[in-house]
Amino acid sequence: MSELILHHYDASPFAEKARLMLGYKQLSWRSVEIPRVMPKPDLTALTGGYRKTPVLQVGADIYCDTALIARRLEAEKATPALFPEGRELTASGFAQWADSQVFQQAVTLVFQPASIAERMGRLPAAAQQAFAADRAALFAGGSATRLPSEQARQQWPVLMARLEQQLAREEGDFLFGEASVADFALAHPLWFLKGGQVTAPLVDAYPAVAAWLQRVLGFGHGAHSPLDGAEAIGIARASRPAALPEEDCSASLGFHVGQQVSEAATDYGVDPVSGELLCVSAEAIILRREDERAGTVHVHFPRLGFCLKAC
Ligand SMILES: N[C@@H](CCC(=O)N[C@@H](CS)C(=O)NCC(=O)O)C(=O)O
C-alpha cells in the first residue's frame, strides 16, 4: 500500500491542521518540506499548478485542500472519526466556517505591525519583501480580501467569548463532545496566534479555550519521517493511480468524463489546474494530468470552494 506523503512547511497553520489530523488517527506518514513562497517546482509537478499548503500525496493520487485531505484520511482509517456518524454536517459545516472566517481573522491579527515585527523582524529585508509580494500575488484574482485589522480586533473577542461559553458548558473534552474535524479546523488559527508573544494572549485570556487547544494539540502529529521532494515525484511516477469512485455526476453539472477542463480555488491561490475530467463524486473532482517528471497523476479537489471550467 502507498505511504501517505504530506507536502508542507512547519509554520503553515493549515499544514498544522493536517498534521494534527494525522496524529489524531495515529497514522504514519512521510514529510516533504516545501518552500513557503513560489516557485514550488516539485509541488506543482504533482499538482499541476495548485500551490497552497498542504498537499497530500498517496502514490500517484494528489489531494489538494485540507477539507478533502480530511476525507482521504477518514477513508484511510475510519476510527477515530473526523466526521462522526450523525454529525457529518455539523462537523464539516463548522470546519468550513472556521477554515475561512476564523482563519481570516487570525491572519489579520498575526499580520498586525507589532506581531509581524516579532515574527519576521529578524529576516533580511529582501526576504520580508519577497514574502509580502508572494502573498499579494496569492490573493490576486480570488474572492478573498484581507479583513481590516480594526475589524478583526473588534470581532475576535466575540468569537472567543462564544467559544469559551460552549467549551465551559460542553460535557465532553471537545467542541461537540467527541473530537471531529471541527476541532482541528478551529485549532489551527488559534495555534497560529499562539506562535507569537504579541498574539498569544488573544487565546490565553480564555481559560477553557486554552485548555481545549492543549487537548487538541496533544494529539500530536503521528509518526513521520522526512522525504525529499524529488523522491516523492519518483514515487508518483512509479505508482498507478487508485481506482476511481463508481459514482460520477459530471453530466448533472454539464460536463462529461474525458473532457479537457480546468479546476481552481475561488478564494485565493486561484491558479487553475488543467487536465482530463475523470470523475465528479459527491465531494470531489478528479482530473488526470500527465507530467514530465511525475508521469500520470490523478489530482483530487474538493467541490466546495472550487470551480470547474471547460477548456
Ligand atoms: N483551503 C485551503 C487553505 C490552505 C492555505 O491557505 N494554506 C496557506 C498556508 S497556511 C497557503 O497556502 N499559503 C501560501 C503558500 O503556502 O504558498 C486548505 O484547507 O488547505
mmCIF file of C-alpha atoms and ligand atoms in Angstrom:
data_model
loop_
_atom_site.group_PDB
_atom_site.id
_atom_site.type_symbol
_atom_site.label_atom_id
_atom_site.label_comp_id
_atom_site.label_asym_id
_atom_site.label_seq_id
_atom_site.Cartn_x
_atom_site.Cartn_y
_atom_site.Cartn_z
ATOM 1 C CA MET A 1 0.000 0.000 0.000
ATOM 2 C CA SER A 2 1.245 3.532 -0.779
ATOM 3 C CA GLU A 3 2.542 5.710 2.011
ATOM 4 C CA LEU A 4 0.859 8.958 2.979
ATOM 5 C CA ILE A 5 3.113 11.848 1.970
ATOM 6 C CA LEU A 6 2.410 15.331 3.281
ATOM 7 C CA HIS A 7 3.902 18.280 1.356
ATOM 8 C CA HIS A 8 4.053 21.149 3.845
ATOM 9 C CA TYR A 9 6.177 23.531 5.911
ATOM 10 C CA ASP A 10 6.349 23.923 9.684
ATOM 11 C CA ALA A 11 4.894 27.419 10.010
ATOM 12 C CA SER A 12 1.733 26.761 7.974
ATOM 13 C CA PRO A 13 -1.493 26.709 10.039
ATOM 14 C CA PHE A 14 -3.388 24.572 7.504
ATOM 15 C CA ALA A 15 -0.432 22.170 7.495
ATOM 16 C CA GLU A 16 -0.749 22.028 11.289
ATOM 17 C CA LYS A 17 -4.412 21.101 10.821
ATOM 18 C CA ALA A 18 -3.348 18.218 8.547
ATOM 19 C CA ARG A 19 -0.521 17.131 10.878
ATOM 20 C CA LEU A 20 -2.906 17.071 13.852
ATOM 21 C CA MET A 21 -5.482 15.036 11.910
ATOM 22 C CA LEU A 22 -2.713 12.535 11.078
ATOM 23 C CA GLY A 23 -1.779 12.466 14.775
ATOM 24 C CA TYR A 24 -5.408 12.022 15.848
ATOM 25 C CA LYS A 25 -5.689 8.964 13.635
ATOM 26 C CA GLN A 26 -2.222 7.761 14.683
ATOM 27 C CA LEU A 27 -1.145 7.406 11.083
ATOM 28 C CA SER A 28 2.461 7.148 9.866
ATOM 29 C CA TRP A 29 3.489 9.459 7.072
ATOM 30 C CA ARG A 30 6.382 10.880 5.099
ATOM 31 C CA SER A 31 7.132 14.563 5.339
ATOM 32 C CA VAL A 32 8.219 16.626 2.334
ATOM 33 C CA GLU A 33 9.203 20.169 3.213
ATOM 34 C CA ILE A 34 8.080 22.656 0.566
ATOM 35 C CA PRO A 35 9.019 26.345 0.149
ATOM 36 C CA ARG A 36 6.838 28.979 1.818
ATOM 37 C CA VAL A 37 6.748 31.078 -1.340
ATOM 38 C CA MET A 38 6.644 30.429 -5.080
ATOM 39 C CA PRO A 39 8.223 28.848 -7.051
ATOM 40 C CA LYS A 40 7.495 25.341 -5.758
ATOM 41 C CA PRO A 41 8.564 23.232 -8.741
ATOM 42 C CA ASP A 42 8.411 19.832 -7.032
ATOM 43 C CA LEU A 43 4.936 20.514 -5.618
ATOM 44 C CA THR A 44 3.472 21.878 -8.849
ATOM 45 C CA ALA A 45 4.918 18.923 -10.813
ATOM 46 C CA LEU A 46 2.455 16.867 -8.763
ATOM 47 C CA THR A 47 -0.489 19.253 -8.569
ATOM 48 C CA GLY A 48 -0.263 20.892 -11.997
ATOM 49 C CA GLY A 49 -0.264 24.419 -10.558
ATOM 50 C CA TYR A 50 -2.142 24.312 -7.242
ATOM 51 C CA ARG A 51 0.267 25.975 -4.811
ATOM 52 C CA LYS A 52 -1.414 26.107 -1.429
ATOM 53 C CA THR A 53 -0.083 24.306 1.607
ATOM 54 C CA PRO A 54 -0.519 21.453 2.483
ATOM 55 C CA VAL A 55 -0.999 18.793 -0.218
ATOM 56 C CA LEU A 56 -1.371 15.072 0.478
ATOM 57 C CA GLN A 57 0.115 12.532 -1.905
ATOM 58 C CA VAL A 58 -0.732 8.830 -1.877
ATOM 59 C CA GLY A 59 1.279 7.220 -4.682
ATOM 60 C CA ALA A 60 0.077 8.883 -7.899
ATOM 61 C CA ASP A 61 -3.001 10.435 -6.245
ATOM 62 C CA ILE A 62 -2.677 14.031 -5.147
ATOM 63 C CA TYR A 63 -5.188 15.580 -2.712
ATOM 64 C CA CYS A 64 -5.498 19.368 -2.597
ATOM 65 C CA ASP A 65 -7.031 21.289 0.336
ATOM 66 C CA THR A 66 -7.367 20.093 3.939
ATOM 67 C CA ALA A 67 -11.153 19.741 3.578
ATOM 68 C CA LEU A 68 -10.530 16.896 1.130
ATOM 69 C CA ILE A 69 -7.405 15.666 2.919
ATOM 70 C CA ALA A 70 -9.630 15.106 5.988
ATOM 71 C CA ARG A 71 -11.937 12.895 3.909
ATOM 72 C CA ARG A 72 -8.990 10.975 2.432
ATOM 73 C CA LEU A 73 -7.624 10.340 5.934
ATOM 74 C CA GLU A 74 -11.066 9.138 7.015
ATOM 75 C CA ALA A 75 -11.012 6.667 4.107
ATOM 76 C CA GLU A 76 -7.521 5.570 5.140
ATOM 77 C CA LYS A 77 -8.556 4.874 8.734
ATOM 78 C CA ALA A 78 -12.163 5.190 9.811
ATOM 79 C CA THR A 79 -11.625 5.484 13.563
ATOM 80 C CA PRO A 80 -11.267 7.685 15.437
ATOM 81 C CA ALA A 81 -13.615 9.542 13.130
ATOM 82 C CA LEU A 82 -13.179 13.065 11.819
ATOM 83 C CA PHE A 83 -16.822 13.040 10.657
ATOM 84 C CA PRO A 84 -18.642 11.236 13.495
ATOM 85 C CA GLU A 85 -21.745 9.406 12.348
ATOM 86 C CA GLY A 86 -24.852 11.551 12.558
ATOM 87 C CA ARG A 87 -22.807 14.736 12.961
ATOM 88 C CA GLU A 88 -21.240 14.906 9.490
ATOM 89 C CA LEU A 89 -22.914 18.182 8.532
ATOM 90 C CA THR A 90 -22.339 19.865 11.884
ATOM 91 C CA ALA A 91 -18.659 18.918 11.865
ATOM 92 C CA SER A 92 -17.938 19.762 8.214
ATOM 93 C CA GLY A 93 -20.038 22.939 8.268
ATOM 94 C CA PHE A 94 -18.327 24.227 11.389
ATOM 95 C CA ALA A 95 -14.919 23.311 9.931
ATOM 96 C CA GLN A 96 -15.666 25.238 6.752
ATOM 97 C CA TRP A 97 -16.603 28.305 8.807
ATOM 98 C CA ALA A 98 -13.500 28.066 10.989
ATOM 99 C CA ASP A 99 -11.186 27.482 7.997
ATOM 100 C CA SER A 100 -12.490 30.619 6.294
ATOM 101 C CA GLN A 101 -13.916 33.122 8.810
ATOM 102 C CA VAL A 102 -11.860 32.352 11.916
ATOM 103 C CA PHE A 103 -8.665 31.826 9.924
ATOM 104 C CA GLN A 104 -9.180 35.144 8.129
ATOM 105 C CA GLN A 105 -9.440 36.962 11.462
ATOM 106 C CA ALA A 106 -6.353 35.194 12.803
ATOM 107 C CA VAL A 107 -4.338 36.119 9.696
ATOM 108 C CA THR A 108 -5.250 39.787 10.110
ATOM 109 C CA LEU A 109 -4.309 39.686 13.799
ATOM 110 C CA VAL A 110 -0.992 37.924 13.089
ATOM 111 C CA PHE A 111 -0.172 40.456 10.370
ATOM 112 C CA GLN A 112 -0.610 43.486 12.673
ATOM 113 C CA PRO A 113 2.624 45.504 12.674
ATOM 114 C CA ALA A 114 3.772 44.563 16.227
ATOM 115 C CA SER A 115 3.127 40.880 15.651
ATOM 116 C CA ILE A 116 4.745 40.721 12.245
ATOM 117 C CA ALA A 117 7.788 42.639 13.550
ATOM 118 C CA GLU A 118 8.163 39.988 16.259
ATOM 119 C CA ARG A 119 7.731 37.072 13.852
ATOM 120 C CA MET A 120 9.615 38.287 10.799
ATOM 121 C CA GLY A 121 11.747 41.172 12.058
ATOM 122 C CA ARG A 122 14.910 39.107 12.101
ATOM 123 C CA LEU A 123 14.601 38.083 8.456
ATOM 124 C CA PRO A 124 16.632 40.077 5.906
ATOM 125 C CA ALA A 125 14.623 42.933 4.337
ATOM 126 C CA ALA A 126 14.732 41.229 0.925
ATOM 127 C CA ALA A 127 13.144 38.047 2.340
ATOM 128 C CA GLN A 128 10.400 40.095 4.033
ATOM 129 C CA GLN A 129 9.671 41.907 0.777
ATOM 130 C CA ALA A 130 9.657 38.648 -1.198
ATOM 131 C CA PHE A 131 7.173 37.163 1.285
ATOM 132 C CA ALA A 132 4.883 40.215 1.093
ATOM 133 C CA ALA A 133 4.984 40.168 -2.730
ATOM 134 C CA ASP A 134 4.266 36.429 -2.811
ATOM 135 C CA ARG A 135 1.237 36.785 -0.535
ATOM 136 C CA ALA A 136 -0.081 39.742 -2.574
ATOM 137 C CA ALA A 137 0.116 37.506 -5.672
ATOM 138 C CA LEU A 138 -1.584 34.678 -3.752
ATOM 139 C CA PHE A 139 -4.659 36.856 -3.216
ATOM 140 C CA ALA A 140 -4.800 38.255 -6.764
ATOM 141 C CA GLY A 141 -7.914 37.291 -8.707
ATOM 142 C CA GLY A 142 -9.695 35.495 -5.835
ATOM 143 C CA SER A 143 -12.809 36.407 -3.871
ATOM 144 C CA ALA A 144 -10.989 36.638 -0.503
ATOM 145 C CA THR A 145 -9.898 40.015 0.801
ATOM 146 C CA ARG A 146 -7.843 40.836 3.887
ATOM 147 C CA LEU A 147 -10.063 41.861 6.811
ATOM 148 C CA PRO A 148 -9.176 45.354 8.124
ATOM 149 C CA SER A 149 -7.254 44.976 11.390
ATOM 150 C CA GLU A 150 -9.640 47.223 13.320
ATOM 151 C CA GLN A 151 -12.497 44.911 12.392
ATOM 152 C CA ALA A 152 -10.572 41.786 13.440
ATOM 153 C CA ARG A 153 -9.584 43.369 16.761
ATOM 154 C CA GLN A 154 -13.227 44.255 17.497
ATOM 155 C CA GLN A 155 -14.683 40.922 16.421
ATOM 156 C CA TRP A 156 -12.159 38.467 17.847
ATOM 157 C CA PRO A 157 -13.379 38.782 21.482
ATOM 158 C CA VAL A 158 -16.919 37.901 20.369
ATOM 159 C CA LEU A 159 -15.739 34.672 18.742
ATOM 160 C CA MET A 160 -13.631 33.757 21.744
ATOM 161 C CA ALA A 161 -16.396 34.507 24.256
ATOM 162 C CA ARG A 162 -18.801 32.249 22.346
ATOM 163 C CA LEU A 163 -16.204 29.505 22.218
ATOM 164 C CA GLU A 164 -15.364 29.883 25.893
ATOM 165 C CA GLN A 165 -19.045 29.545 26.776
ATOM 166 C CA GLN A 166 -19.553 26.494 24.556
ATOM 167 C CA LEU A 167 -16.479 24.728 25.922
ATOM 168 C CA ALA A 168 -17.260 25.556 29.525
ATOM 169 C CA ARG A 169 -20.738 24.000 29.146
ATOM 170 C CA GLU A 170 -19.734 21.055 26.952
ATOM 171 C CA GLU A 171 -19.708 17.737 28.765
ATOM 172 C CA GLY A 172 -17.056 16.149 26.572
ATOM 173 C CA ASP A 173 -13.495 17.347 26.030
ATOM 174 C CA PHE A 174 -14.072 18.671 22.503
ATOM 175 C CA LEU A 175 -16.308 21.073 20.602
ATOM 176 C CA PHE A 176 -19.203 18.714 20.055
ATOM 177 C CA GLY A 177 -18.344 16.235 22.805
ATOM 178 C CA GLU A 178 -16.080 13.851 20.907
ATOM 179 C CA ALA A 179 -13.312 15.172 18.655
ATOM 180 C CA SER A 180 -14.060 15.833 14.991
ATOM 181 C CA VAL A 181 -12.742 17.757 12.001
ATOM 182 C CA ALA A 182 -14.339 20.848 13.618
ATOM 183 C CA ASP A 183 -11.749 20.812 16.434
ATOM 184 C CA PHE A 184 -8.819 20.653 14.014
ATOM 185 C CA ALA A 185 -10.215 23.414 11.804
ATOM 186 C CA LEU A 186 -10.649 25.727 14.778
ATOM 187 C CA ALA A 187 -7.359 24.744 16.417
ATOM 188 C CA HIS A 188 -5.054 25.790 13.578
ATOM 189 C CA PRO A 189 -5.922 29.540 13.554
ATOM 190 C CA LEU A 190 -5.500 29.568 17.358
ATOM 191 C CA TRP A 191 -2.184 27.695 17.053
ATOM 192 C CA PHE A 192 -1.143 30.426 14.598
ATOM 193 C CA LEU A 193 -1.954 33.141 17.162
ATOM 194 C CA LYS A 194 -0.152 31.215 19.904
ATOM 195 C CA GLY A 195 3.003 31.271 17.764
ATOM 196 C CA GLY A 196 3.992 34.784 18.918
ATOM 197 C CA GLN A 197 4.033 36.656 22.220
ATOM 198 C CA VAL A 198 2.069 39.580 20.779
ATOM 199 C CA THR A 199 -0.899 37.448 19.712
ATOM 200 C CA ALA A 200 -0.809 34.534 22.227
ATOM 201 C CA PRO A 201 -2.907 36.485 24.804
ATOM 202 C CA LEU A 202 -5.757 36.553 22.271
ATOM 203 C CA VAL A 203 -6.109 32.839 23.080
ATOM 204 C CA ASP A 204 -4.685 32.599 26.595
ATOM 205 C CA ALA A 205 -7.173 35.122 28.007
ATOM 206 C CA TYR A 206 -9.839 32.408 27.655
ATOM 207 C CA PRO A 207 -9.049 29.519 30.040
ATOM 208 C CA ALA A 208 -11.487 26.938 28.653
ATOM 209 C CA VAL A 209 -10.315 27.715 25.100
ATOM 210 C CA ALA A 210 -6.633 27.471 26.057
ATOM 211 C CA ALA A 211 -7.219 24.130 27.825
ATOM 212 C CA TRP A 212 -9.193 22.756 24.849
ATOM 213 C CA LEU A 213 -6.436 23.860 22.450
ATOM 214 C CA GLN A 214 -3.852 21.991 24.530
ATOM 215 C CA ARG A 215 -6.003 18.863 24.303
ATOM 216 C CA VAL A 216 -6.267 19.158 20.514
ATOM 217 C CA LEU A 217 -2.540 19.860 20.107
ATOM 218 C CA GLY A 218 -1.952 16.890 22.428
ATOM 219 C CA PHE A 219 -2.949 14.521 19.611
ATOM 220 C CA GLY A 220 0.473 15.282 18.146
ATOM 221 C CA HIS A 221 1.453 14.613 14.572
ATOM 222 C CA GLY A 222 1.744 10.815 14.362
ATOM 223 C CA ALA A 223 4.941 9.037 13.332
ATOM 224 C CA HIS A 224 6.653 10.680 10.385
ATOM 225 C CA SER A 225 9.972 10.656 8.600
ATOM 226 C CA PRO A 226 11.462 13.062 6.057
ATOM 227 C CA LEU A 227 11.304 12.537 2.314
ATOM 228 C CA ASP A 228 12.934 14.529 -0.450
ATOM 229 C CA GLY A 229 10.610 16.308 -2.944
ATOM 230 C CA ALA A 230 12.309 14.647 -5.925
ATOM 231 C CA GLU A 231 11.827 11.225 -4.299
ATOM 232 C CA ALA A 232 8.127 11.964 -3.822
ATOM 233 C CA ILE A 233 7.881 12.720 -7.546
ATOM 234 C CA GLY A 234 9.668 9.406 -8.236
ATOM 235 C CA ILE A 235 7.064 7.619 -6.079
ATOM 236 C CA ALA A 236 4.239 9.216 -8.114
ATOM 237 C CA ARG A 237 5.944 8.176 -11.358
ATOM 238 C CA ALA A 238 6.376 4.585 -10.189
ATOM 239 C CA SER A 239 2.765 4.285 -8.906
ATOM 240 C CA ARG A 240 -0.554 3.670 -10.577
ATOM 241 C CA PRO A 241 -3.393 5.948 -9.510
ATOM 242 C CA ALA A 242 -6.061 4.348 -7.309
ATOM 243 C CA ALA A 243 -9.325 3.056 -8.794
ATOM 244 C CA LEU A 244 -11.881 5.825 -9.350
ATOM 245 C CA PRO A 245 -15.108 6.065 -7.346
ATOM 246 C CA GLU A 246 -18.010 4.312 -9.085
ATOM 247 C CA GLU A 247 -20.346 7.273 -8.779
ATOM 248 C CA ASP A 248 -19.942 10.075 -11.301
ATOM 249 C CA CYS A 249 -22.245 13.048 -11.643
ATOM 250 C CA SER A 250 -20.328 15.128 -14.218
ATOM 251 C CA ALA A 251 -23.365 15.142 -16.543
ATOM 252 C CA SER A 252 -25.515 16.844 -13.914
ATOM 253 C CA LEU A 253 -23.037 19.735 -13.985
ATOM 254 C CA GLY A 254 -22.946 19.881 -17.796
ATOM 255 C CA PHE A 255 -19.562 18.150 -18.165
ATOM 256 C CA HIS A 256 -18.520 14.732 -19.425
ATOM 257 C CA VAL A 257 -15.786 12.325 -18.442
ATOM 258 C CA GLY A 258 -12.792 12.618 -20.767
ATOM 259 C CA GLN A 259 -13.327 16.327 -21.384
ATOM 260 C CA GLN A 260 -10.432 18.789 -21.003
ATOM 261 C CA VAL A 261 -11.191 21.032 -18.047
ATOM 262 C CA SER A 262 -9.549 23.295 -15.524
ATOM 263 C CA GLU A 263 -10.200 23.450 -11.809
ATOM 264 C CA ALA A 264 -9.310 26.321 -9.496
ATOM 265 C CA ALA A 265 -9.935 27.525 -5.956
ATOM 266 C CA THR A 266 -12.193 30.572 -5.866
ATOM 267 C CA ASP A 267 -10.986 32.358 -2.697
ATOM 268 C CA TYR A 268 -7.204 32.756 -3.118
ATOM 269 C CA GLY A 269 -4.412 30.755 -4.714
ATOM 270 C CA VAL A 270 -6.687 30.554 -7.747
ATOM 271 C CA ASP A 271 -4.053 29.120 -10.149
ATOM 272 C CA PRO A 272 -6.001 26.761 -12.432
ATOM 273 C CA VAL A 273 -5.029 23.115 -12.870
ATOM 274 C CA SER A 274 -5.771 21.687 -16.309
ATOM 275 C CA GLY A 275 -6.410 18.063 -17.125
ATOM 276 C CA GLU A 276 -8.866 15.443 -18.305
ATOM 277 C CA LEU A 277 -12.015 15.155 -16.206
ATOM 278 C CA LEU A 278 -12.189 11.690 -14.653
ATOM 279 C CA CYS A 279 -14.900 11.944 -12.051
ATOM 280 C CA VAL A 280 -17.229 14.255 -10.184
ATOM 281 C CA SER A 281 -18.200 12.469 -6.972
ATOM 282 C CA ALA A 282 -20.383 13.773 -4.146
ATOM 283 C CA GLU A 283 -17.461 15.653 -2.582
ATOM 284 C CA ALA A 284 -14.578 15.674 -5.061
ATOM 285 C CA ILE A 285 -13.473 16.403 -8.601
ATOM 286 C CA ILE A 286 -10.702 14.254 -10.033
ATOM 287 C CA LEU A 287 -8.542 15.248 -13.024
ATOM 288 C CA ARG A 288 -5.916 13.221 -14.828
ATOM 289 C CA ARG A 289 -2.784 15.025 -15.885
ATOM 290 C CA GLU A 290 0.480 13.991 -17.432
ATOM 291 C CA ASP A 291 3.616 15.500 -16.044
ATOM 292 C CA GLU A 292 7.092 15.283 -17.492
ATOM 293 C CA ARG A 293 8.532 14.383 -14.107
ATOM 294 C CA ALA A 294 5.649 12.798 -12.174
ATOM 295 C CA GLY A 295 4.073 10.788 -15.037
ATOM 296 C CA THR A 296 0.313 10.178 -14.896
ATOM 297 C CA VAL A 297 -1.248 11.603 -11.752
ATOM 298 C CA HIS A 298 -4.815 11.963 -10.546
ATOM 299 C CA VAL A 299 -5.351 15.302 -8.826
ATOM 300 C CA HIS A 300 -8.302 15.475 -6.395
ATOM 301 C CA PHE A 301 -10.057 18.712 -5.355
ATOM 302 C CA PRO A 302 -12.974 19.356 -3.015
ATOM 303 C CA ARG A 303 -16.109 20.563 -4.797
ATOM 304 C CA LEU A 304 -16.835 23.314 -2.279
ATOM 305 C CA GLY A 305 -14.633 26.363 -2.724
ATOM 306 C CA PHE A 306 -13.503 25.364 -6.232
ATOM 307 C CA CYS A 307 -14.837 25.959 -9.736
ATOM 308 C CA LEU A 308 -14.672 23.629 -12.729
ATOM 309 C CA LYS A 309 -14.437 25.117 -16.236
ATOM 310 C CA ALA A 310 -14.315 23.631 -19.714
ATOM 311 C CA CYS A 311 -11.044 24.370 -21.547
HETATM 312 N N1 LIG B 1 -8.388 25.890 1.842
HETATM 313 C C1 LIG B 1 -7.014 25.526 1.943
HETATM 314 C C2 LIG B 1 -6.220 26.679 2.551
HETATM 315 C C3 LIG B 1 -4.738 26.396 2.601
HETATM 316 C C4 LIG B 1 -3.930 27.674 2.878
HETATM 317 O O1 LIG B 1 -4.441 28.799 2.850
HETATM 318 N N2 LIG B 1 -2.664 27.487 3.135
HETATM 319 C C5 LIG B 1 -1.756 28.602 3.281
HETATM 320 C C6 LIG B 1 -0.691 28.262 4.308
HETATM 321 S S1 LIG B 1 -1.414 28.032 5.883
HETATM 322 C C7 LIG B 1 -1.064 28.834 1.957
HETATM 323 O O2 LIG B 1 -1.253 28.067 1.048
HETATM 324 N N3 LIG B 1 -0.250 29.876 1.882
HETATM 325 C C8 LIG B 1 0.508 30.111 0.687
HETATM 326 C C9 LIG B 1 1.555 29.084 0.419
HETATM 327 O O3 LIG B 1 1.898 28.260 1.285
HETATM 328 O O4 LIG B 1 2.074 29.106 -0.696
HETATM 329 C C10 LIG B 1 -6.854 24.246 2.752
HETATM 330 O O5 LIG B 1 -7.773 23.922 3.541
HETATM 331 O O6 LIG B 1 -5.878 23.509 2.563
#
